[in-house]
Short mmCIF file of C-alpha atoms (C1' of nucleotides) in Angstrom, two decimals:
data_model
loop_
_atom_site.label_atom_id
_atom_site.label_comp_id
_atom_site.label_asym_id
_atom_site.label_seq_id
_atom_site.Cartn_x
_atom_site.Cartn_y
_atom_site.Cartn_z
CA MET A 1 -50.28 251.41 56.24
CA ALA A 2 -52.84 250.84 59.08
CA CYS A 3 -54.64 248.29 59.00
CA TRP A 4 -58.43 248.63 60.07
CA LEU A 5 -62.15 246.16 60.91
CA VAL A 6 -65.43 248.10 60.00
CA LYS A 7 -68.31 246.38 60.86
CA SER A 8 -71.27 245.95 58.89
CA GLU A 9 -74.74 244.87 59.63
CA PRO A 10 -75.42 241.54 56.51
CA GLU A 11 -78.97 241.95 56.85
CA SER A 12 -78.38 246.04 55.61
CA TYR A 13 -74.91 245.64 54.10
CA ALA A 14 -73.20 242.29 53.49
CA ILE A 15 -69.44 241.98 51.98
CA ALA A 16 -72.17 240.60 48.71
CA ASP A 17 -73.58 243.80 48.11
CA LEU A 18 -69.94 245.53 48.53
CA ALA A 19 -68.31 242.86 45.95
CA ARG A 20 -71.80 243.80 43.72
CA ASP A 21 -71.21 247.78 44.05
CA GLY A 22 -67.57 247.88 43.38
CA THR A 23 -67.33 251.17 45.83
CA THR A 24 -69.54 252.02 48.57
CA THR A 25 -70.19 255.67 51.27
CA TRP A 26 -69.65 254.29 55.32
CA GLU A 27 -71.37 256.47 56.97
CA GLY A 28 -74.42 256.82 59.77
CA VAL A 29 -70.88 256.35 62.36
CA ARG A 30 -71.71 258.47 65.11
CA ASN A 31 -69.62 257.28 67.94
CA TYR A 32 -66.60 260.51 68.62
CA GLN A 33 -63.71 257.02 68.91
CA ALA A 34 -64.88 255.30 65.70
CA ARG A 35 -65.17 258.89 63.69
CA ASN A 36 -61.64 259.34 64.99
CA PHE A 37 -60.29 256.02 63.55
CA LEU A 38 -62.58 256.73 60.32
CA LYS A 39 -60.26 260.10 60.10
CA ALA A 40 -57.21 258.33 60.65
CA MET A 41 -57.69 256.24 57.50
CA LYS A 42 -55.60 256.64 54.17
CA LEU A 43 -56.60 255.78 50.77
CA GLY A 44 -55.35 252.17 50.19
CA ASP A 45 -55.72 251.57 53.94
CA ARG A 46 -56.97 248.54 54.17
CA ALA A 47 -59.96 247.26 56.32
CA LEU A 48 -61.38 243.89 57.50
CA PHE A 49 -64.44 243.70 56.36
CA TYR A 50 -66.65 242.04 59.35
CA HIS A 51 -70.39 240.79 59.61
CA SER A 52 -72.22 241.83 63.01
CA ASN A 53 -75.54 240.47 64.75
CA ALA A 54 -75.30 237.63 62.41
CA THR A 55 -75.45 234.01 62.22
CA PRO A 56 -72.16 233.56 62.47
CA SER A 57 -70.63 236.66 62.78
CA GLY A 58 -66.94 237.04 61.49
CA VAL A 59 -64.81 238.23 58.96
CA ALA A 60 -66.02 237.90 55.61
CA GLY A 61 -64.02 240.14 53.08
CA VAL A 62 -61.35 243.08 53.29
CA CYS A 63 -62.07 246.44 51.44
CA GLU A 64 -59.65 249.46 51.32
CA VAL A 65 -60.09 253.67 51.57
CA ALA A 66 -61.61 254.27 48.18
CA ARG A 67 -61.83 258.27 49.87
CA GLU A 68 -60.39 259.23 53.03
CA ALA A 69 -63.29 261.11 55.69
CA TYR A 70 -65.43 263.65 54.44
CA PRO A 71 -68.56 265.54 56.02
CA ASP A 72 -71.76 263.28 56.47
CA PRO A 73 -74.05 264.91 55.06
CA THR A 74 -77.12 262.68 56.63
CA GLN A 75 -76.18 264.32 59.98
CA PHE A 76 -77.43 268.03 58.65
CA ASP A 77 -80.81 265.79 57.24
CA PRO A 78 -83.62 266.16 59.26
CA ASP A 79 -85.10 263.46 57.56
CA SER A 80 -82.08 260.63 57.90
CA ALA A 81 -82.45 258.43 60.40
CA TYR A 82 -78.25 260.03 61.38
CA HIS A 83 -79.67 263.58 61.73
CA ASP A 84 -77.48 265.35 64.33
CA ALA A 85 -79.57 268.84 65.17
CA ASP A 86 -76.05 270.36 67.26
CA ALA A 87 -74.74 269.29 63.74
CA LYS A 88 -73.50 273.04 62.41
CA PRO A 89 -72.68 272.56 58.74
CA ALA A 90 -69.56 275.30 58.77
CA ASP A 91 -68.12 272.67 61.53
CA PRO A 92 -69.57 269.66 61.18
CA ARG A 93 -69.40 267.01 63.84
CA TRP A 94 -69.36 263.15 61.40
CA VAL A 95 -67.58 262.35 58.90
CA ARG A 96 -68.09 258.83 56.37
CA ILE A 97 -65.45 257.54 54.31
CA ASP A 98 -65.80 255.90 50.57
CA VAL A 99 -64.66 251.46 50.54
CA ARG A 100 -63.79 249.61 47.30
CA HIS A 101 -64.04 246.18 47.61
CA VAL A 102 -60.73 244.07 47.34
CA GLU A 103 -61.76 240.24 48.15
CA THR A 104 -64.03 238.26 49.44
CA LEU A 105 -62.51 235.98 51.48
CA PRO A 106 -62.59 231.99 50.57
CA HIS A 107 -63.37 230.68 53.95
CA PHE A 108 -65.83 233.26 56.14
CA VAL A 109 -63.83 233.53 59.35
CA THR A 110 -66.38 233.21 62.27
CA LEU A 111 -65.86 234.84 65.94
CA ALA A 112 -65.40 231.81 67.66
CA GLU A 113 -62.18 231.06 65.22
CA LEU A 114 -60.87 234.41 65.83
CA LYS A 115 -61.39 233.44 70.05
CA ALA A 116 -60.02 230.53 69.34
CA ASP A 117 -56.55 231.51 67.48
CA ALA A 118 -53.81 232.40 70.03
CA ALA A 119 -52.10 234.41 67.33
CA LEU A 120 -54.90 236.99 67.96
CA VAL A 121 -55.41 238.02 71.71
CA GLY A 122 -55.36 241.49 72.40
CA MET A 123 -57.71 242.45 69.25
CA GLU A 124 -60.22 244.23 69.91
CA VAL A 125 -63.17 242.07 67.74
CA VAL A 126 -61.91 239.67 70.37
CA ARG A 127 -62.95 242.04 73.48
CA LYS A 128 -66.44 240.59 75.47
CA GLY A 129 -68.67 243.65 74.62
CA SER A 130 -66.38 244.92 72.50
CA ARG A 131 -69.43 247.19 70.26
CA LEU A 132 -66.74 250.08 68.06
CA SER A 133 -68.41 249.26 64.88
CA VAL A 134 -64.32 250.95 63.45
CA THR A 135 -61.16 249.53 65.57
CA ALA A 136 -57.44 249.66 64.46
CA VAL A 137 -55.57 246.07 63.51
CA SER A 138 -52.45 245.04 64.45
CA ASP A 139 -49.93 244.45 60.59
CA ALA A 140 -49.70 241.12 62.61
CA HIS A 141 -53.28 240.48 63.81
CA PHE A 142 -54.56 241.73 60.06
CA ALA A 143 -52.33 239.10 58.25
CA ARG A 144 -53.42 236.28 60.44
CA VAL A 145 -56.82 236.82 59.83
CA LEU A 146 -55.83 237.05 55.76
CA ALA A 147 -54.18 233.85 55.96
CA LEU A 148 -56.88 231.94 58.12
CA GLY A 149 -59.53 233.37 55.63
CA ARG A 150 -57.94 231.76 52.49
CA SER A 151 -56.92 228.67 53.72
CA ASP A 152 -58.98 225.76 54.04
"C1'" DG B 1 -85.16 237.64 74.14
"C1'" DC B 2 -81.77 238.20 77.21
"C1'" DC B 3 -78.17 240.86 79.30
"C1'" DA B 4 -73.58 242.47 79.17
"C1'" DA B 5 -70.75 246.35 78.36
"C1'" DC B 6 -70.55 250.80 78.00
"C1'" DG B 7 -71.28 255.64 75.80
"C1'" DT B 8 -74.56 259.69 76.07
"C1'" DT B 9 -77.83 262.37 79.38
"C1'" DG B 10 -79.62 264.74 82.11
"C1'" DG B 11 -80.46 266.29 87.21
"C1'" DC B 12 -78.30 268.07 91.47
"C1'" DG C 1 -68.48 267.26 88.70
"C1'" DC C 2 -70.44 262.94 90.45
"C1'" DC C 3 -73.53 259.81 89.06
"C1'" DA C 4 -78.10 257.33 88.40
"C1'" DA C 5 -80.87 256.21 84.59
"C1'" DC C 6 -81.66 255.22 79.30
"C1'" DG C 7 -80.33 253.84 75.05
"C1'" DT C 8 -77.95 250.99 71.71
"C1'" DT C 9 -74.37 247.55 70.12
"C1'" DG C 10 -73.96 242.73 69.95
"C1'" DG C 11 -72.82 238.21 71.12
"C1'" DC C 12 -75.63 234.51 72.67
#
DNA sequence: GCCAACGTTGGC
DNA sequence: GCCAACGTTGGC
């Protein structure tokens, strides 16, 4: 089973919102690399829920894939901010997934902590200028972040 | 608000 | 196909 990291700006959707909703739809991804990761995510895969553009930014919890990739309807909606005039219903360009809340970490793991941890060298989100909203995470990195988030 | 990183667009 | 301009992300 693969591990992932998904980013959300807590001002628009935070881990507390996911805890309240139980499941939500992850849509609006308009980057091909991130989309390809979405397509690779399998039912039950776990993902770190990362708060971006936050004070501070960091890993707030864990979610799991509740439904695998299916066409993102916002690409066909002219009124949507995610509208893509070049996307055809017969050949959808963008997908979304559904995710389910698994746990809110008792200790919020800040980006500074991630960067300071020797075991997390090479993790994508720690890279300077990392902008991908969906990334793959190694099993070892995933376990390490969980350990940090569960201890205090 | 600034700026670095980097994906996308469009002229040629 | 090259590359400059531009837009977006996201840390600080």
